[in-house]
């Protein structure tokens, strides 16, 4: 699959259009997988952002405090339409779920005894994790294309430490990040090109 | 829903969620435990049972798992509580993220910026995979859920244009099939 580059990008959308796209992602994100949805729409469908830029946003969103999805949304909105884009994106993404989750809470008592519904919900939630796994694969493919060993090691080490061993994120990132950045730091006379 | 004319429930919600917003490194799940402690033991907003129910609703409803905060706000002070809690939980971290994005953007194109991007991206990807595992751990998911998620990830990698709704539908179907098999006694 060809990776979209800066030349292939579509012109930035209006604030209204950007908000509309994120609003519908929020509304239809049953079971989660929002980062995967945002990537799909913003990078692939509308080509408002490059894959590379998006992945750098993913890293920022995960490392900074706050929900990863809202951080990513702010980054994406900012890259597409500046500060107003970020504000619009965040409110558009969150407004639907804010109302819907309360409605679900109100309705929950009436439906909690139907096992079929529970099975639907659990099934959708499990499948939605797959959307984020897909995004992980996109990130891995990008690392692979760097043709460097260090980023691959950094990825696997982070995954094993945080995901498998369940070590706390902060010290893990504080140790791995400087090493990972140092390994790809431009050397004198040479340049770091991905 | 409680009618409360005083500002105090809103201030209480903000005093809980604003600080948590700024320490939630690793995303929403990293603050679920302190949220539970505050909501149940410290502020006495709800019983432990109610919290578990709200937790289940947040997982089911659209939006990030952190909608948990919205639901606590709703329990405490109705719709306005829901809005206050949502803003308190998401605005502080978002402002920080916006500020960092701005600074980050200013140095785009520099060599060291490219190196930092290249060095940090793999960490983001590693955390993405870790997040998937964490969700399943929290939901105490079985092999069926794992298999399904891997199937969906593989399908989308193989056929990126495939619509996710179709795959989410497959998820619902598979889990219902499993339920039906379990109830009919053909398995287990």
mmCIF file of C-alpha atoms in Angstrom:
data_model
loop_
_atom_site.group_PDB
_atom_site.id
_atom_site.type_symbol
_atom_site.label_atom_id
_atom_site.label_comp_id
_atom_site.label_asym_id
_atom_site.label_seq_id
_atom_site.Cartn_x
_atom_site.Cartn_y
_atom_site.Cartn_z
ATOM 1 C CA UNK A 1 0.000 0.000 0.000
ATOM 2 C CA UNK A 2 1.415 3.370 -0.991
ATOM 3 C CA UNK A 3 2.052 5.717 1.879
ATOM 4 C CA UNK A 4 0.420 9.107 1.322
ATOM 5 C CA UNK A 5 3.056 11.838 1.176
ATOM 6 C CA UNK A 6 2.774 15.605 1.509
ATOM 7 C CA UNK A 7 2.215 16.082 -2.237
ATOM 8 C CA UNK A 8 -0.837 13.852 -2.238
ATOM 9 C CA UNK A 9 -2.591 15.780 0.511
ATOM 10 C CA UNK A 10 -6.000 17.281 -0.097
ATOM 11 C CA UNK A 11 -6.472 20.994 0.696
ATOM 12 C CA UNK A 12 -7.412 21.567 4.352
ATOM 13 C CA UNK A 13 -11.167 21.301 4.958
ATOM 14 C CA UNK A 14 -13.385 23.990 6.447
ATOM 15 C CA UNK A 15 -13.725 23.916 10.236
ATOM 16 C CA UNK A 16 -17.286 22.772 9.746
ATOM 17 C CA UNK A 17 -16.293 19.830 7.556
ATOM 18 C CA UNK A 18 -13.486 18.817 9.943
ATOM 19 C CA UNK A 19 -15.903 18.975 12.878
ATOM 20 C CA UNK A 20 -18.511 16.977 10.966
ATOM 21 C CA UNK A 21 -16.099 14.121 10.271
ATOM 22 C CA UNK A 22 -14.974 13.915 13.910
ATOM 23 C CA UNK A 23 -18.534 14.231 15.196
ATOM 24 C CA UNK A 24 -19.614 11.133 13.284
ATOM 25 C CA UNK A 25 -16.515 9.219 14.395
ATOM 26 C CA UNK A 26 -17.524 9.979 17.993
ATOM 27 C CA UNK A 27 -21.132 8.960 17.488
ATOM 28 C CA UNK A 28 -20.345 5.663 15.762
ATOM 29 C CA UNK A 29 -17.406 4.620 17.914
ATOM 30 C CA UNK A 30 -19.323 1.954 19.788
ATOM 31 C CA UNK A 31 -16.897 -0.280 21.604
ATOM 32 C CA UNK A 32 -13.945 2.091 21.142
ATOM 33 C CA UNK A 33 -11.221 1.870 18.504
ATOM 34 C CA UNK A 34 -11.390 5.638 17.999
ATOM 35 C CA UNK A 35 -7.736 6.123 17.089
ATOM 36 C CA UNK A 36 -8.184 3.577 14.313
ATOM 37 C CA UNK A 37 -11.297 5.371 13.073
ATOM 38 C CA UNK A 38 -9.608 8.765 13.093
ATOM 39 C CA UNK A 39 -6.641 7.379 11.142
ATOM 40 C CA UNK A 40 -8.927 5.787 8.611
ATOM 41 C CA UNK A 41 -10.904 8.951 7.942
ATOM 42 C CA UNK A 42 -8.270 11.655 8.273
ATOM 43 C CA UNK A 43 -5.331 9.921 6.555
ATOM 44 C CA UNK A 44 -6.928 7.488 4.137
ATOM 45 C CA UNK A 45 -10.368 8.748 3.239
ATOM 46 C CA UNK A 46 -9.836 12.517 3.217
ATOM 47 C CA UNK A 47 -6.021 12.701 2.935
ATOM 48 C CA UNK A 48 -5.816 15.716 5.221
ATOM 49 C CA UNK A 49 -2.669 14.410 6.897
ATOM 50 C CA UNK A 50 0.269 12.161 6.064
ATOM 51 C CA UNK A 51 0.648 8.776 7.695
ATOM 52 C CA UNK A 52 3.991 9.875 9.118
ATOM 53 C CA UNK A 53 2.527 13.000 10.689
ATOM 54 C CA UNK A 54 -0.335 10.989 12.164
ATOM 55 C CA UNK A 55 2.027 8.433 13.707
ATOM 56 C CA UNK A 56 4.055 11.182 15.279
ATOM 57 C CA UNK A 57 0.770 12.452 16.750
ATOM 58 C CA UNK A 58 0.074 8.991 18.146
ATOM 59 C CA UNK A 59 3.381 9.028 19.997
ATOM 60 C CA UNK A 60 2.733 12.499 21.405
ATOM 61 C CA UNK A 61 -0.842 11.584 22.379
ATOM 62 C CA UNK A 62 0.270 8.504 24.302
ATOM 63 C CA UNK A 63 3.181 10.095 26.097
ATOM 64 C CA UNK A 64 1.333 13.246 27.223
ATOM 65 C CA UNK A 65 -1.175 13.021 30.089
ATOM 66 C CA UNK A 66 -4.860 12.766 29.246
ATOM 67 C CA UNK A 67 -7.002 10.357 27.262
ATOM 68 C CA UNK A 68 -5.020 9.192 24.229
ATOM 69 C CA UNK A 69 -7.941 9.705 21.895
ATOM 70 C CA UNK A 70 -8.627 13.318 22.887
ATOM 71 C CA UNK A 71 -4.911 14.149 22.719
ATOM 72 C CA UNK A 72 -4.703 12.614 19.268
ATOM 73 C CA UNK A 73 -7.813 14.538 18.255
ATOM 74 C CA UNK A 74 -6.275 17.819 19.428
ATOM 75 C CA UNK A 75 -3.034 17.093 17.552
ATOM 76 C CA UNK A 76 -4.861 16.105 14.370
ATOM 77 C CA UNK A 77 -7.148 19.140 14.508
ATOM 78 C CA UNK A 78 -4.196 21.428 15.133
ATOM 79 C CA UNK A 79 -2.169 20.025 12.237
ATOM 80 C CA UNK A 80 -5.119 20.362 9.868
ATOM 81 C CA UNK A 81 -6.612 23.726 10.868
ATOM 82 C CA UNK A 82 -4.536 25.248 13.681
ATOM 83 C CA UNK A 83 -5.809 26.036 17.175
ATOM 84 C CA UNK A 84 -9.417 26.478 16.055
ATOM 85 C CA UNK A 85 -9.168 23.161 14.258
ATOM 86 C CA UNK A 86 -8.010 21.539 17.490
ATOM 87 C CA UNK A 87 -10.836 23.121 19.491
ATOM 88 C CA UNK A 88 -13.446 22.208 16.894
ATOM 89 C CA UNK A 89 -12.160 18.629 16.588
ATOM 90 C CA UNK A 90 -12.192 18.027 20.342
ATOM 91 C CA UNK A 91 -15.703 19.381 20.860
ATOM 92 C CA UNK A 92 -17.031 17.645 17.761
ATOM 93 C CA UNK A 93 -15.554 14.300 18.777
ATOM 94 C CA UNK A 94 -16.724 14.486 22.389
ATOM 95 C CA UNK A 95 -20.170 16.068 22.095
ATOM 96 C CA UNK A 96 -21.899 12.987 20.656
ATOM 97 C CA UNK A 97 -20.431 10.471 23.136
ATOM 98 C CA UNK A 98 -21.111 12.799 26.098
ATOM 99 C CA UNK A 99 -24.835 12.780 25.354
ATOM 100 C CA UNK A 100 -24.954 9.165 24.195
ATOM 101 C CA UNK A 101 -23.187 7.668 27.209
ATOM 102 C CA UNK A 102 -25.699 9.294 29.558
ATOM 103 C CA UNK A 103 -28.564 7.984 27.417
ATOM 104 C CA UNK A 104 -27.017 4.509 27.510
ATOM 105 C CA UNK A 105 -26.702 4.803 31.301
ATOM 106 C CA UNK A 106 -30.373 5.734 31.545
ATOM 107 C CA UNK A 107 -31.388 2.833 29.301
ATOM 108 C CA UNK A 108 -28.992 0.342 30.873
ATOM 109 C CA UNK A 109 -31.416 -0.835 33.556
ATOM 110 C CA UNK A 110 -33.983 -1.828 30.964
ATOM 111 C CA UNK A 111 -31.648 -3.891 28.849
ATOM 112 C CA UNK A 112 -29.118 -5.350 31.256
ATOM 113 C CA UNK A 113 -30.964 -8.651 31.497
ATOM 114 C CA UNK A 114 -30.772 -9.460 27.792
ATOM 115 C CA UNK A 115 -27.753 -11.713 27.200
ATOM 116 C CA UNK A 116 -28.036 -11.267 23.425
ATOM 117 C CA UNK A 117 -27.383 -7.555 23.814
ATOM 118 C CA UNK A 118 -24.413 -8.222 26.078
ATOM 119 C CA UNK A 119 -23.002 -10.585 23.479
ATOM 120 C CA UNK A 120 -23.435 -7.910 20.783
ATOM 121 C CA UNK A 121 -21.719 -5.305 22.922
ATOM 122 C CA UNK A 122 -18.823 -7.567 23.896
ATOM 123 C CA UNK A 123 -18.385 -8.701 20.314
ATOM 124 C CA UNK A 124 -18.336 -5.163 18.945
ATOM 125 C CA UNK A 125 -15.917 -4.047 21.677
ATOM 126 C CA UNK A 126 -13.547 -6.935 20.930
ATOM 127 C CA UNK A 127 -13.673 -6.234 17.192
ATOM 128 C CA UNK A 128 -13.080 -2.515 17.832
ATOM 129 C CA UNK A 129 -9.768 -3.375 19.495
ATOM 130 C CA UNK A 130 -8.835 -4.744 16.088
ATOM 131 C CA UNK A 131 -9.141 -1.218 14.635
ATOM 132 C CA UNK A 132 -6.405 -0.071 16.980
ATOM 133 C CA UNK A 133 -4.350 -3.192 16.257
ATOM 134 C CA UNK A 134 -4.507 -2.211 12.598
ATOM 135 C CA UNK A 135 -3.061 1.161 13.562
ATOM 136 C CA UNK A 136 -0.288 -0.661 15.435
ATOM 137 C CA UNK A 137 0.465 -2.561 12.228
ATOM 138 C CA UNK A 138 0.637 0.726 10.279
ATOM 139 C CA UNK A 139 3.140 1.995 12.853
ATOM 140 C CA UNK A 140 5.151 -1.218 12.637
ATOM 141 C CA UNK A 141 5.276 -1.045 8.829
ATOM 142 C CA UNK A 142 6.572 2.498 9.095
ATOM 143 C CA UNK A 143 9.281 1.417 11.551
ATOM 144 C CA UNK A 144 10.201 -1.415 9.210
ATOM 145 C CA UNK A 145 10.633 1.068 6.362
ATOM 146 C CA UNK A 146 13.099 3.083 8.455
ATOM 147 C CA UNK A 147 15.558 0.231 7.842
ATOM 148 C CA UNK A 148 17.012 0.702 11.290
ATOM 149 C CA UNK A 149 17.259 -1.743 14.141
ATOM 150 C CA UNK A 150 16.960 0.700 17.050
ATOM 151 C CA UNK A 151 13.355 1.848 16.431
ATOM 152 C CA UNK A 152 12.209 -1.765 16.151
ATOM 153 C CA UNK A 153 13.925 -2.594 19.448
ATOM 154 C CA UNK A 154 12.338 0.492 21.061
ATOM 155 C CA UNK A 155 8.890 -0.589 19.888
ATOM 156 C CA UNK A 156 9.223 -4.160 21.114
ATOM 157 C CA UNK A 157 10.807 -3.075 24.411
ATOM 158 C CA UNK A 158 7.993 -0.597 25.086
ATOM 159 C CA UNK A 159 5.373 -3.196 24.270
ATOM 160 C CA UNK A 160 6.946 -5.886 26.438
ATOM 161 C CA UNK A 161 7.550 -3.547 29.392
ATOM 162 C CA UNK A 162 4.175 -1.777 29.425
ATOM 163 C CA UNK A 163 1.890 -4.273 27.710
ATOM 164 C CA UNK A 164 3.207 -7.652 28.818
ATOM 165 C CA UNK A 165 5.046 -6.925 32.077
ATOM 166 C CA UNK A 166 2.604 -4.148 33.074
ATOM 167 C CA UNK A 167 5.411 -1.934 34.313
ATOM 168 C CA UNK A 168 4.429 1.697 34.957
ATOM 169 C CA UNK A 169 4.526 3.767 31.792
ATOM 170 C CA UNK A 170 6.391 6.837 33.043
ATOM 171 C CA UNK A 171 9.724 5.241 34.051
ATOM 172 C CA UNK A 172 9.609 2.929 31.025
ATOM 173 C CA UNK A 173 9.201 5.847 28.615
ATOM 174 C CA UNK A 174 11.775 7.931 30.514
ATOM 175 C CA UNK A 175 14.323 5.176 29.972
ATOM 176 C CA UNK A 176 13.457 4.042 26.454
ATOM 177 C CA UNK A 177 12.717 7.443 24.865
ATOM 178 C CA UNK A 178 16.195 9.014 25.287
ATOM 179 C CA UNK A 179 17.884 5.817 24.123
ATOM 180 C CA UNK A 180 15.577 5.502 21.143
ATOM 181 C CA UNK A 181 16.051 9.143 20.126
ATOM 182 C CA UNK A 182 19.824 8.990 20.702
ATOM 183 C CA UNK A 183 20.076 5.935 18.462
ATOM 184 C CA UNK A 184 18.658 7.847 15.502
ATOM 185 C CA UNK A 185 20.243 11.224 16.354
ATOM 186 C CA UNK A 186 21.897 12.793 13.303
ATOM 187 C CA UNK A 187 25.636 12.224 13.386
ATOM 188 C CA UNK A 188 28.114 14.885 12.394
ATOM 189 C CA UNK A 189 28.308 15.086 8.611
ATOM 190 C CA UNK A 190 25.396 12.699 8.167
ATOM 191 C CA UNK A 191 21.682 13.373 8.282
ATOM 192 C CA UNK A 192 18.814 11.448 9.815
ATOM 193 C CA UNK A 193 16.448 10.706 7.014
ATOM 194 C CA UNK A 194 13.663 8.227 7.425
ATOM 195 C CA UNK B 1 -31.720 13.356 39.458
ATOM 196 C CA UNK B 2 -30.754 15.667 42.244
ATOM 197 C CA UNK B 3 -31.762 19.311 42.149
ATOM 198 C CA UNK B 4 -28.907 21.269 43.569
ATOM 199 C CA UNK B 5 -28.805 25.024 43.336
ATOM 200 C CA UNK B 6 -25.398 25.418 44.976
ATOM 201 C CA UNK B 7 -22.194 25.337 42.970
ATOM 202 C CA UNK B 8 -20.515 22.901 45.312
ATOM 203 C CA UNK B 9 -21.128 19.657 43.390
ATOM 204 C CA UNK B 10 -19.589 21.242 40.297
ATOM 205 C CA UNK B 11 -16.599 22.470 42.264
ATOM 206 C CA UNK B 12 -16.202 19.021 43.785
ATOM 207 C CA UNK B 13 -16.284 17.425 40.320
ATOM 208 C CA UNK B 14 -13.695 19.876 39.063
ATOM 209 C CA UNK B 15 -11.467 19.411 42.092
ATOM 210 C CA UNK B 16 -11.406 15.676 41.380
ATOM 211 C CA UNK B 17 -11.140 15.641 37.591
ATOM 212 C CA UNK B 18 -8.898 18.608 36.740
ATOM 213 C CA UNK B 19 -5.837 17.220 38.591
ATOM 214 C CA UNK B 20 -6.504 13.701 37.308
ATOM 215 C CA UNK B 21 -6.676 15.051 33.760
ATOM 216 C CA UNK B 22 -3.105 16.280 34.074
ATOM 217 C CA UNK B 23 -1.644 13.149 35.631
ATOM 218 C CA UNK B 24 -3.344 10.649 33.318
ATOM 219 C CA UNK B 25 -0.125 9.586 31.641
ATOM 220 C CA UNK B 26 -0.873 6.464 29.668
ATOM 221 C CA UNK B 27 -4.416 7.569 28.968
ATOM 222 C CA UNK B 28 -7.774 7.141 30.658
ATOM 223 C CA UNK B 29 -7.230 3.651 32.096
ATOM 224 C CA UNK B 30 -4.275 4.924 34.154
ATOM 225 C CA UNK B 31 -6.652 7.015 36.288
ATOM 226 C CA UNK B 32 -9.575 4.599 36.589
ATOM 227 C CA UNK B 33 -8.383 3.361 39.979
ATOM 228 C CA UNK B 34 -8.004 6.854 41.528
ATOM 229 C CA UNK B 35 -11.358 7.871 39.991
ATOM 230 C CA UNK B 36 -12.987 4.890 41.665
ATOM 231 C CA UNK B 37 -11.366 5.735 44.996
ATOM 232 C CA UNK B 38 -12.535 9.360 44.813
ATOM 233 C CA UNK B 39 -16.058 8.592 43.608
ATOM 234 C CA UNK B 40 -16.747 5.735 46.023
ATOM 235 C CA UNK B 41 -14.567 6.131 49.128
ATOM 236 C CA UNK B 42 -13.688 9.814 49.345
ATOM 237 C CA UNK B 43 -16.615 11.794 47.893
ATOM 238 C CA UNK B 44 -19.270 9.096 48.463
ATOM 239 C CA UNK B 45 -20.891 9.906 45.145
ATOM 240 C CA UNK B 46 -21.938 6.297 44.617
ATOM 241 C CA UNK B 47 -21.620 2.741 45.872
ATOM 242 C CA UNK B 48 -18.953 0.369 44.581
ATOM 243 C CA UNK B 49 -21.684 -1.524 42.748
ATOM 244 C CA UNK B 50 -22.930 1.605 41.017
ATOM 245 C CA UNK B 51 -19.381 2.391 39.984
ATOM 246 C CA UNK B 52 -18.969 -0.999 38.358
ATOM 247 C CA UNK B 53 -22.227 -0.458 36.499
ATOM 248 C CA UNK B 54 -21.123 2.952 35.256
ATOM 249 C CA UNK B 55 -17.821 1.439 34.227
ATOM 250 C CA UNK B 56 -19.665 -1.134 32.132
ATOM 251 C CA UNK B 57 -21.789 1.578 30.507
ATOM 252 C CA UNK B 58 -18.724 3.671 29.635
ATOM 253 C CA UNK B 59 -17.205 0.670 27.920
ATOM 254 C CA UNK B 60 -20.332 0.022 25.889
ATOM 255 C CA UNK B 61 -21.241 3.585 24.921
ATOM 256 C CA UNK B 62 -19.479 5.367 22.051
ATOM 257 C CA UNK B 63 -16.439 7.460 22.843
ATOM 258 C CA UNK B 64 -13.248 6.841 24.782
ATOM 259 C CA UNK B 65 -13.357 4.766 27.959
ATOM 260 C CA UNK B 66 -12.811 7.967 29.921
ATOM 261 C CA UNK B 67 -16.504 8.760 29.416
ATOM 262 C CA UNK B 68 -16.546 7.205 32.864
ATOM 263 C CA UNK B 69 -15.954 10.743 34.169
ATOM 264 C CA UNK B 70 -18.977 12.049 32.267
ATOM 265 C CA UNK B 71 -21.191 9.410 33.855
ATOM 266 C CA UNK B 72 -19.925 10.195 37.343
ATOM 267 C CA UNK B 73 -20.750 13.848 36.713
ATOM 268 C CA UNK B 74 -24.205 12.814 35.585
ATOM 269 C CA UNK B 75 -24.764 10.746 38.736
ATOM 270 C CA UNK B 76 -23.640 13.667 40.894
ATOM 271 C CA UNK B 77 -25.477 16.557 39.263
ATOM 272 C CA UNK B 78 -27.472 15.468 36.225
ATOM 273 C CA UNK B 79 -26.798 16.737 32.721
ATOM 274 C CA UNK B 80 -24.940 19.842 33.858
ATOM 275 C CA UNK B 81 -22.784 17.620 36.064
ATOM 276 C CA UNK B 82 -22.047 15.418 33.060
ATOM 277 C CA UNK B 83 -20.905 18.434 31.050
ATOM 278 C CA UNK B 84 -18.814 19.897 33.894
ATOM 279 C CA UNK B 85 -17.105 16.556 34.542
ATOM 280 C CA UNK B 86 -16.408 16.017 30.831
ATOM 281 C CA UNK B 87 -14.848 19.464 30.485
ATOM 282 C CA UNK B 88 -12.889 19.081 33.731
ATOM 283 C CA UNK B 89 -11.464 15.750 32.599
ATOM 284 C CA UNK B 90 -10.679 16.593 28.979
ATOM 285 C CA UNK B 91 -9.948 20.320 28.704
ATOM 286 C CA UNK B 92 -6.807 20.586 30.905
ATOM 287 C CA UNK B 93 -4.981 17.707 29.197
ATOM 288 C CA UNK B 94 -6.137 18.984 25.795
ATOM 289 C CA UNK B 95 -4.752 22.467 26.460
ATOM 290 C CA UNK B 96 -1.431 20.927 27.431
ATOM 291 C CA UNK B 97 -1.495 18.786 24.300
ATOM 292 C CA UNK B 98 -2.291 21.828 22.155
ATOM 293 C CA UNK B 99 0.588 23.781 23.698
ATOM 294 C CA UNK B 100 3.011 20.904 23.103
ATOM 295 C CA UNK B 101 1.717 20.436 19.545
ATOM 296 C CA UNK B 102 2.386 24.123 18.858
ATOM 297 C CA UNK B 103 5.932 24.007 20.180
ATOM 298 C CA UNK B 104 6.516 20.699 18.403
ATOM 299 C CA UNK B 105 5.283 22.169 15.141
ATOM 300 C CA UNK B 106 7.470 25.253 15.381
ATOM 301 C CA UNK B 107 10.627 23.171 15.016
ATOM 302 C CA UNK B 108 9.382 20.974 12.206
ATOM 303 C CA UNK B 109 12.021 20.481 9.568
ATOM 304 C CA UNK B 110 14.994 20.671 11.918
ATOM 305 C CA UNK B 111 17.263 17.665 11.986
ATOM 306 C CA UNK B 112 16.836 17.059 15.701
ATOM 307 C CA UNK B 113 13.062 17.281 15.314
ATOM 308 C CA UNK B 114 13.137 14.538 12.707
ATOM 309 C CA UNK B 115 15.324 12.431 15.002
ATOM 310 C CA UNK B 116 12.966 12.912 17.933
ATOM 311 C CA UNK B 117 9.997 12.010 15.774
ATOM 312 C CA UNK B 118 11.791 8.927 14.535
ATOM 313 C CA UNK B 119 12.804 7.947 18.057
ATOM 314 C CA UNK B 120 9.413 8.551 19.675
ATOM 315 C CA UNK B 121 7.156 7.034 17.010
ATOM 316 C CA UNK B 122 8.133 3.420 17.879
ATOM 317 C CA UNK B 123 7.247 4.116 21.521
ATOM 318 C CA UNK B 124 3.815 5.319 20.415
ATOM 319 C CA UNK B 125 3.335 2.145 18.398
ATOM 320 C CA UNK B 126 4.490 -0.035 21.293
ATOM 321 C CA UNK B 127 2.006 1.724 23.567
ATOM 322 C CA UNK B 128 -0.745 1.249 20.984
ATOM 323 C CA UNK B 129 -0.293 -2.531 21.190
ATOM 324 C CA UNK B 130 -0.009 -2.344 24.983
ATOM 325 C CA UNK B 131 -3.325 -0.477 25.080
ATOM 326 C CA UNK B 132 -5.030 -3.315 23.227
ATOM 327 C CA UNK B 133 -3.765 -5.816 25.791
ATOM 328 C CA UNK B 134 -4.787 -3.552 28.675
ATOM 329 C CA UNK B 135 -8.359 -3.299 27.380
ATOM 330 C CA UNK B 136 -8.670 -7.075 27.260
ATOM 331 C CA UNK B 137 -7.142 -7.471 30.714
ATOM 332 C CA UNK B 138 -9.643 -5.004 32.125
ATOM 333 C CA UNK B 139 -12.565 -6.687 30.426
ATOM 334 C CA UNK B 140 -11.237 -10.121 31.431
ATOM 335 C CA UNK B 141 -11.635 -11.139 27.831
ATOM 336 C CA UNK B 142 -11.331 -14.750 26.698
ATOM 337 C CA UNK B 143 -9.573 -16.266 23.676
ATOM 338 C CA UNK B 144 -12.619 -15.512 21.512
ATOM 339 C CA UNK B 145 -12.205 -11.741 22.033
ATOM 340 C CA UNK B 146 -8.461 -11.911 21.383
ATOM 341 C CA UNK B 147 -8.967 -13.972 18.263
ATOM 342 C CA UNK B 148 -11.629 -11.604 16.985
ATOM 343 C CA UNK B 149 -9.485 -8.497 17.529
ATOM 344 C CA UNK B 150 -6.548 -10.117 15.739
ATOM 345 C CA UNK B 151 -8.853 -11.192 12.918
ATOM 346 C CA UNK B 152 -10.192 -7.639 12.517
ATOM 347 C CA UNK B 153 -6.676 -6.148 12.619
ATOM 348 C CA UNK B 154 -5.521 -8.657 9.987
ATOM 349 C CA UNK B 155 -8.539 -8.073 7.735
ATOM 350 C CA UNK B 156 -8.043 -4.300 7.805
ATOM 351 C CA UNK B 157 -4.357 -4.743 7.037
ATOM 352 C CA UNK B 158 -5.131 -7.070 4.156
ATOM 353 C CA UNK B 159 -8.074 -5.031 2.828
ATOM 354 C CA UNK B 160 -7.685 -1.455 4.130
ATOM 355 C CA UNK B 161 -10.776 -0.294 2.225
ATOM 356 C CA UNK B 162 -13.050 -2.734 4.002
ATOM 357 C CA UNK B 163 -15.586 -0.899 6.140
ATOM 358 C CA UNK B 164 -15.067 -1.426 9.885
ATOM 359 C CA UNK B 165 -18.831 -1.632 10.470
ATOM 360 C CA UNK B 166 -18.891 -4.953 8.620
ATOM 361 C CA UNK B 167 -16.183 -6.276 10.939
ATOM 362 C CA UNK B 168 -17.848 -4.910 14.082
ATOM 363 C CA UNK B 169 -21.004 -6.699 12.914
ATOM 364 C CA UNK B 170 -19.032 -9.916 12.536
ATOM 365 C CA UNK B 171 -17.910 -9.422 16.139
ATOM 366 C CA UNK B 172 -21.489 -9.159 17.378
ATOM 367 C CA UNK B 173 -22.479 -12.219 15.345
ATOM 368 C CA UNK B 174 -19.587 -14.351 16.552
ATOM 369 C CA UNK B 175 -20.286 -13.530 20.198
ATOM 370 C CA UNK B 176 -23.966 -14.329 19.767
ATOM 371 C CA UNK B 177 -23.085 -17.600 18.108
ATOM 372 C CA UNK B 178 -20.866 -18.386 21.068
ATOM 373 C CA UNK B 179 -23.693 -17.478 23.443
ATOM 374 C CA UNK B 180 -26.112 -19.676 21.523
ATOM 375 C CA UNK B 181 -23.697 -22.617 21.517
ATOM 376 C CA UNK B 182 -23.165 -22.214 25.264
ATOM 377 C CA UNK B 183 -26.899 -22.032 25.982
ATOM 378 C CA UNK B 184 -27.830 -24.914 23.736
ATOM 379 C CA UNK B 185 -25.305 -27.059 25.549
ATOM 380 C CA UNK B 186 -23.544 -28.179 22.372
ATOM 381 C CA UNK B 187 -20.266 -26.999 23.840
ATOM 382 C CA UNK B 188 -18.961 -26.849 27.385
#
